[in-house]
CSV table of C-alpha atoms in Angstrom, one decimal:
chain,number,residue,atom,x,y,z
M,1,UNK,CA,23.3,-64.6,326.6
M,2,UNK,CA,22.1,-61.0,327.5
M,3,UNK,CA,24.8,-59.5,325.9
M,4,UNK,CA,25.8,-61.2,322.2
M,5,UNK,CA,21.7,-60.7,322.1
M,6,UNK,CA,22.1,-56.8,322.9
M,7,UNK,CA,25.0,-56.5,320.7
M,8,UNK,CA,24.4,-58.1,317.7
M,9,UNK,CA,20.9,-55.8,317.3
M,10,UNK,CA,21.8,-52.0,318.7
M,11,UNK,CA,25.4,-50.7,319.7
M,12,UNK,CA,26.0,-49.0,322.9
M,13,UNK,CA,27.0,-45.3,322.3
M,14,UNK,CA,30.7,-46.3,323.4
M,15,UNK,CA,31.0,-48.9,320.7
M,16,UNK,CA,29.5,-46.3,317.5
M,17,UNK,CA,33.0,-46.7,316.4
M,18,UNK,CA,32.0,-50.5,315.5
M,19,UNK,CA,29.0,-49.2,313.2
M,20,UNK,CA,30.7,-49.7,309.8
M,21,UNK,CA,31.4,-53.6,310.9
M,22,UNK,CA,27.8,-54.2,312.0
M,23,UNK,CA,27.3,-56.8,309.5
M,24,UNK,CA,30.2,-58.6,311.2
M,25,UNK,CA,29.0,-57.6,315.1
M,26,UNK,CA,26.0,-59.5,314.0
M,27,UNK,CA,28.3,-62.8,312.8
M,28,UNK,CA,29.9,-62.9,315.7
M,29,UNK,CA,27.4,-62.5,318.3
M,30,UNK,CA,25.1,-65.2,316.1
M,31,UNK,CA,27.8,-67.4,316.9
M,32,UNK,CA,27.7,-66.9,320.6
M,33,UNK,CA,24.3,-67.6,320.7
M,34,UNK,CA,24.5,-71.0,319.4
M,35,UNK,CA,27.5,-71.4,321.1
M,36,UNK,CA,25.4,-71.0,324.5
M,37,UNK,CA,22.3,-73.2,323.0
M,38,UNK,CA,20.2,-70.2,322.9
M,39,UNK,CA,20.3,-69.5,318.7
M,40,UNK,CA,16.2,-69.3,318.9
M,41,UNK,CA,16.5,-66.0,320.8
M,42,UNK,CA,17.8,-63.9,318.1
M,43,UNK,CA,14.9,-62.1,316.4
M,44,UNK,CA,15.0,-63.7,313.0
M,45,UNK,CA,12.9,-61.5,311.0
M,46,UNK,CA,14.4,-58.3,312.0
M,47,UNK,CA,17.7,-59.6,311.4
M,48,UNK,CA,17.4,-61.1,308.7
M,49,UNK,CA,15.7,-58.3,306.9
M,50,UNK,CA,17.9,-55.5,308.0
M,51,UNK,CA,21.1,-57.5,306.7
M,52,UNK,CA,18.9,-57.7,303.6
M,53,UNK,CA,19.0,-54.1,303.4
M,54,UNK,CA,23.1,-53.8,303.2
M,55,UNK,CA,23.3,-56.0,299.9
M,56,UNK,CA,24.3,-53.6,297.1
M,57,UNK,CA,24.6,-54.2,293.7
M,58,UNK,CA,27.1,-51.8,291.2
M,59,UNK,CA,29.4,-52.1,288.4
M,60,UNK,CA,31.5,-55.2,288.5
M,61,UNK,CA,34.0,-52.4,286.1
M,62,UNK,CA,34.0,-50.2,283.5
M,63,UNK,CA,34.9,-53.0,280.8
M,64,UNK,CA,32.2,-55.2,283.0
M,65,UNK,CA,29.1,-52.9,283.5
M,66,UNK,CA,27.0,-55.9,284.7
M,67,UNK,CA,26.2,-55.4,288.4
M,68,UNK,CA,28.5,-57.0,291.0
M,69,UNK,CA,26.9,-57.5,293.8
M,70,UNK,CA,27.8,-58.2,297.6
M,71,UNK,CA,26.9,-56.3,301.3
M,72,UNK,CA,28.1,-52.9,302.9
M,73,UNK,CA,28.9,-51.5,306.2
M,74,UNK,CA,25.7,-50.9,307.0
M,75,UNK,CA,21.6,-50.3,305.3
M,76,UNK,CA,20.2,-47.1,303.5
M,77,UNK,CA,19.5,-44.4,306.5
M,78,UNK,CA,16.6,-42.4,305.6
M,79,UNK,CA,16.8,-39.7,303.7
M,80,UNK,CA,20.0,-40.2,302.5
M,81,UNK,CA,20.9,-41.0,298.6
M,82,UNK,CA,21.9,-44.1,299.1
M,83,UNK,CA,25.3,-43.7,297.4
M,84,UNK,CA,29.0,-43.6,298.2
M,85,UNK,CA,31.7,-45.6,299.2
M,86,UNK,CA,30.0,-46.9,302.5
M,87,UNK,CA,27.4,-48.2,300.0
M,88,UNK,CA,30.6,-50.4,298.1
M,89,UNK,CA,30.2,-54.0,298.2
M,90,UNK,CA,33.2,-55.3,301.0
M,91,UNK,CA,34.6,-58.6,300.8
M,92,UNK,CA,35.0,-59.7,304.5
M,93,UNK,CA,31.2,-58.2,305.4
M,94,UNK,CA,29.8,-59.8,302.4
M,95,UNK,CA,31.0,-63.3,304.1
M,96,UNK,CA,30.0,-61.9,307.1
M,97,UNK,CA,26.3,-61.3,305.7
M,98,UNK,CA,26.3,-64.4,304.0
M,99,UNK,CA,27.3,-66.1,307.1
M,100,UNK,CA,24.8,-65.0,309.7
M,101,UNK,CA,21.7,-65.2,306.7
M,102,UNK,CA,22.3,-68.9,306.5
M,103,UNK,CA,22.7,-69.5,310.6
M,104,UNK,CA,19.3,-67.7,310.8
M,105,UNK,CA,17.5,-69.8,308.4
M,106,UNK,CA,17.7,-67.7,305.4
M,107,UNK,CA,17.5,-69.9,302.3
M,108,UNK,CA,19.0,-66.8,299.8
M,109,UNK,CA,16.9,-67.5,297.0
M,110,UNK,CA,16.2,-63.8,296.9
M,111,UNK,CA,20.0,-63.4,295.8
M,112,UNK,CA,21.5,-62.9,292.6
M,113,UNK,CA,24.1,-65.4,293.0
M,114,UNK,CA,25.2,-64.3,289.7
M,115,UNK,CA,26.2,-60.6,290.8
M,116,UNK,CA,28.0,-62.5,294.0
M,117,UNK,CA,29.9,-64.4,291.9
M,118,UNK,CA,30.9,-61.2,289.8
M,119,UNK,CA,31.8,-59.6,292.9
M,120,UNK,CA,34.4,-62.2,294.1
M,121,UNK,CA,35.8,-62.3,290.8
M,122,UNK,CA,36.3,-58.8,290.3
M,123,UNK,CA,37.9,-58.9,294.1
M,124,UNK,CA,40.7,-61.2,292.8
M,125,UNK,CA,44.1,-59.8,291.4
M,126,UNK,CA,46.5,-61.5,289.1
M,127,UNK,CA,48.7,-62.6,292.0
M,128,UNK,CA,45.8,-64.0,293.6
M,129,UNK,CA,45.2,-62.4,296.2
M,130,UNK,CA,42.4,-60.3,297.2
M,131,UNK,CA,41.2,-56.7,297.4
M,132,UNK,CA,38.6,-56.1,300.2
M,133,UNK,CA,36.6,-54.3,297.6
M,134,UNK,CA,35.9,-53.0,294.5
M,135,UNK,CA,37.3,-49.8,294.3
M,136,UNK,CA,41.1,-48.2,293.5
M,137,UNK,CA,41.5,-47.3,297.2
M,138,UNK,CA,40.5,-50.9,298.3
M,139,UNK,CA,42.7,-52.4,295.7
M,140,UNK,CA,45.9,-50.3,296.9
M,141,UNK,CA,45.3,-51.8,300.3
M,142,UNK,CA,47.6,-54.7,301.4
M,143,UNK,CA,46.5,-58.1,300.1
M,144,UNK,CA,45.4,-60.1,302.7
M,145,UNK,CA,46.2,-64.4,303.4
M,146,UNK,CA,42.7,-64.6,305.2
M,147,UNK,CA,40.8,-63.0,302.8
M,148,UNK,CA,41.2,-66.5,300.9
M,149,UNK,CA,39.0,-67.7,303.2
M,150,UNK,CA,36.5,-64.9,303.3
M,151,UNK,CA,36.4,-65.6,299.2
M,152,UNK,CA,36.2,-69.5,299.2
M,153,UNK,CA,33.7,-69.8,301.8
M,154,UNK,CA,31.4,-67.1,300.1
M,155,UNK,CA,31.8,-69.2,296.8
M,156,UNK,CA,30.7,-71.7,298.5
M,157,UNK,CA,27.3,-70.7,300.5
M,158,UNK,CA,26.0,-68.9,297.0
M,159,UNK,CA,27.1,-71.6,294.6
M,160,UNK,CA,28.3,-74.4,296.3
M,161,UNK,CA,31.1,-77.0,295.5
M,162,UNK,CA,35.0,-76.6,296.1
M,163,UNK,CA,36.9,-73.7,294.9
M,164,UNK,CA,38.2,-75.7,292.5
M,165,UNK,CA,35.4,-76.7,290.6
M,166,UNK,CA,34.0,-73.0,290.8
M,167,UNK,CA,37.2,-71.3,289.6
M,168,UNK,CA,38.4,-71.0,286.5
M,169,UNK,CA,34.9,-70.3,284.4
M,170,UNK,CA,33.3,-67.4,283.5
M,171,UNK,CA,30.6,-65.3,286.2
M,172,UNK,CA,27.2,-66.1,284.4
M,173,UNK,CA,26.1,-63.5,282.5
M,174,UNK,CA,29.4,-61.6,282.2
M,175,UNK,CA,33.6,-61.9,281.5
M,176,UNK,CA,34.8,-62.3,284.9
M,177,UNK,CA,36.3,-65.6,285.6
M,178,UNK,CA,37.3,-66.7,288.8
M,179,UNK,CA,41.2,-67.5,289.3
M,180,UNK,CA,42.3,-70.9,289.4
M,181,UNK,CA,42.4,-72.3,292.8
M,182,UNK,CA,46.3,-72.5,292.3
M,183,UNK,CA,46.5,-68.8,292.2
M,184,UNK,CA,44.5,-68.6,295.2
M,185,UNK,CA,47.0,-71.2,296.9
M,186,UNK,CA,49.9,-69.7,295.8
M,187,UNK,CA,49.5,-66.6,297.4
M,188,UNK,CA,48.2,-67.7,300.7
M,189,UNK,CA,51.0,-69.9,300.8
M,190,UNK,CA,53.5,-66.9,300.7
M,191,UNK,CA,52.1,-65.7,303.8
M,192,UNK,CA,53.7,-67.9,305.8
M,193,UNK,CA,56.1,-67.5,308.5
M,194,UNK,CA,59.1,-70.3,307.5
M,195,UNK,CA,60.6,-69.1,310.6
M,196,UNK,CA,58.7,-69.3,313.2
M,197,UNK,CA,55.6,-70.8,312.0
M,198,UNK,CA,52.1,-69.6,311.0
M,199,UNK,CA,50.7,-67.2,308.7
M,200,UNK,CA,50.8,-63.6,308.5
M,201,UNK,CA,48.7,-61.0,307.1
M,202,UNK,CA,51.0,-61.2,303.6
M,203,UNK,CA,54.3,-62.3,302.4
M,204,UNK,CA,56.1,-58.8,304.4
M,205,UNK,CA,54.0,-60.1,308.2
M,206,UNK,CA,54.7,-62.1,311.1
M,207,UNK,CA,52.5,-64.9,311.8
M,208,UNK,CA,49.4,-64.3,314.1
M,209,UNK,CA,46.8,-67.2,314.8
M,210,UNK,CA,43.9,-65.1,313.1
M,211,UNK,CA,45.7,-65.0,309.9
M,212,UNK,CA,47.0,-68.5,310.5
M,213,UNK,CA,42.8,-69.8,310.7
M,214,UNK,CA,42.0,-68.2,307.8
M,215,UNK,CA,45.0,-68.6,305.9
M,216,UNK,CA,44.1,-72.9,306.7
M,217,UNK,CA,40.7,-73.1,306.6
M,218,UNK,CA,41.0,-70.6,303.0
M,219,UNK,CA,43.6,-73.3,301.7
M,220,UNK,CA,41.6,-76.5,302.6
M,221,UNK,CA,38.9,-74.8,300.4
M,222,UNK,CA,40.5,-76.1,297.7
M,223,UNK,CA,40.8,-80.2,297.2
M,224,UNK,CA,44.1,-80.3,295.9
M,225,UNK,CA,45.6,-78.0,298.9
M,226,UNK,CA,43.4,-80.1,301.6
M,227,UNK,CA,44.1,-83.4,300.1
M,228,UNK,CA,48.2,-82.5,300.7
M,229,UNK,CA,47.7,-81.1,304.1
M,230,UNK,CA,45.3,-83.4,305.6
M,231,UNK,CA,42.2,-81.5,306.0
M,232,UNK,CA,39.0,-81.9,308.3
M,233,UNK,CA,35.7,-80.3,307.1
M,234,UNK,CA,34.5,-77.1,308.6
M,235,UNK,CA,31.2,-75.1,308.4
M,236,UNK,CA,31.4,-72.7,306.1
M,237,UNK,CA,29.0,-70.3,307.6
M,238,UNK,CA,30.8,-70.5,311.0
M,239,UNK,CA,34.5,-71.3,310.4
M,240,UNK,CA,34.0,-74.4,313.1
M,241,UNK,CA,34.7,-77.8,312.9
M,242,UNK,CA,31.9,-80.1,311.5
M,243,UNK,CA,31.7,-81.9,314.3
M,244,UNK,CA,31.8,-78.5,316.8
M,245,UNK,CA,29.2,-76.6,314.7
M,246,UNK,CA,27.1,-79.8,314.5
M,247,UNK,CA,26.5,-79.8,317.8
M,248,UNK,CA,25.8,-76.0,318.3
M,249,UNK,CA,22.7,-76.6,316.2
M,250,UNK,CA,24.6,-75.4,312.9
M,251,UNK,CA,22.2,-77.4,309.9
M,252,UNK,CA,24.8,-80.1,308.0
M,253,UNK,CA,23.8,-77.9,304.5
M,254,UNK,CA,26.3,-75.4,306.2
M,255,UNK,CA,28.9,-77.9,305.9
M,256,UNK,CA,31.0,-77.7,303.3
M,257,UNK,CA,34.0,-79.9,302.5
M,258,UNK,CA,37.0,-77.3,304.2
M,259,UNK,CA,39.1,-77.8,306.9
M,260,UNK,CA,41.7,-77.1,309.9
M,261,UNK,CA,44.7,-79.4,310.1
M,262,UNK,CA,44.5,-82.3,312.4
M,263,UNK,CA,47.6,-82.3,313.6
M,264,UNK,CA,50.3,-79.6,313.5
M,265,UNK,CA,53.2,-79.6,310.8
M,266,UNK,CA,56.3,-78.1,311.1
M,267,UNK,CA,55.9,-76.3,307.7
M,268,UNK,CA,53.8,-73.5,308.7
């Protein structure tokens, strides 16, 4: 227990190059915790109020001024300006964030759920897949299968519903509609391996079983995908089977209707 405890709170000097990710070093070691029955020992307060500090909020675009808003590598240091592209809204630590605010209790009424929402739209392209953030350099980045997942469940935690019911409309208070859960389908579905299996990264990678999880559990996301694949539920806030999450003390309003296959299929 000592050490997902020690980790998730202060990096050891061998592991500074793990700073930028600390959002996600806090996920993961969450999850250990209640893994190993112990979720109570995390220091709720401090943890909850220092991934407070990493939420940011900037243009969604130039054509969209309204804020989009999501979380960052890390919290304003002191006495620093509080800007730059450390300070840029990422798409895999703002699930990340998301994540580990619900598993310690955090209702996040104190979000603007609209600025979220504006986030994840503006993180779609036309294809649609996803850029892990919102600027030019982020967008010229590989598109990613399991970032479908990082999307979908992050929908879901700040709005709620399937994918499908959320995409397609307008962010509140701005232009920037979600994609239609088919585009989101669509291109996960290109980044699988016919050959051998599995997903990869993108249509031009080999399968690997972390893109294969994400690439499922982004795809049953959406009713129409999980209703022709045969879908379980998953948490949303954990990426775990109801039933495993259930019994690590993950609440049922974490639960959203996702999935992993229950069997295997010869498809993917």
């Amino acid at each position: 227990m000592a050490y997902p405890l020690r980790a998730g709170l202060s990096l050891p000097d061998a592991a500074i190059v793990f700073d930028s990710s600390r959002p996600a070093m806090m996920y993961w070691s969450l999850i250990g915790l209640h893994c190993l029955g112990r979720a109570g020992a995390a220091p709720a307060d401090a943890a909850r109020g220092w991934l407070r500090c990493c939420f940011a909020a900037v243009p969604a675009s130039e054509a969209h001024p309204e804020p989009a808003g999501g979380f960052c590598e890390c919290g304003p240091v002191a006495g620093s300006s509080g800007e730059g592209s450390w300070r840029q809204p990422q798409l895999a630590l703002t699930y990340a964030a998301l994540a580990s605010l619900l598993i310690l209790g955090d209702t996040l009424e104190w979000l603007d759920a609209d600025s979220v929402r504006r986030f994840l739209a503006r993180a779609q392209l036309s294809d649609g897949s996803m850029a892990s953030g919102l600027d030019a350099a982020q967008e010229a980045e590989p598109a990613e299968a399991g970032a479908s997942w990082w999307l979908g469940a992050s929908l879901q935690m700040v709005l709620g519903g399937d994918v499908d019911d959320l995409a397609g409309s307008a962010a509140a208070g701005g232009q920037l509609p979600i994609l239609p859960s088919h585009s989101l389908e669509n291109f996960t579905l290109l980044a699988q391996d016919l050959a051998r299996g599995g997903f990869g990264k993108n249509p031009e990678s080999g399968a690997d079983p972390l893109h294969s999880a994400y690439a499922l559990a982004g795809l049953a996301l959406c009713k129409r995908a999980r209703k022709a694949l045969g879908l379980e539920r998953v948490s949303a806030s954990t990426g775990l089977p109801a039933s495993v999450a259930m019994s690590a003390g993950i609440p049922e309003a974490h639960v959203c209707a996702a999935g992993v296959r229950r069997e295997m299929f010869a498809s993917l």
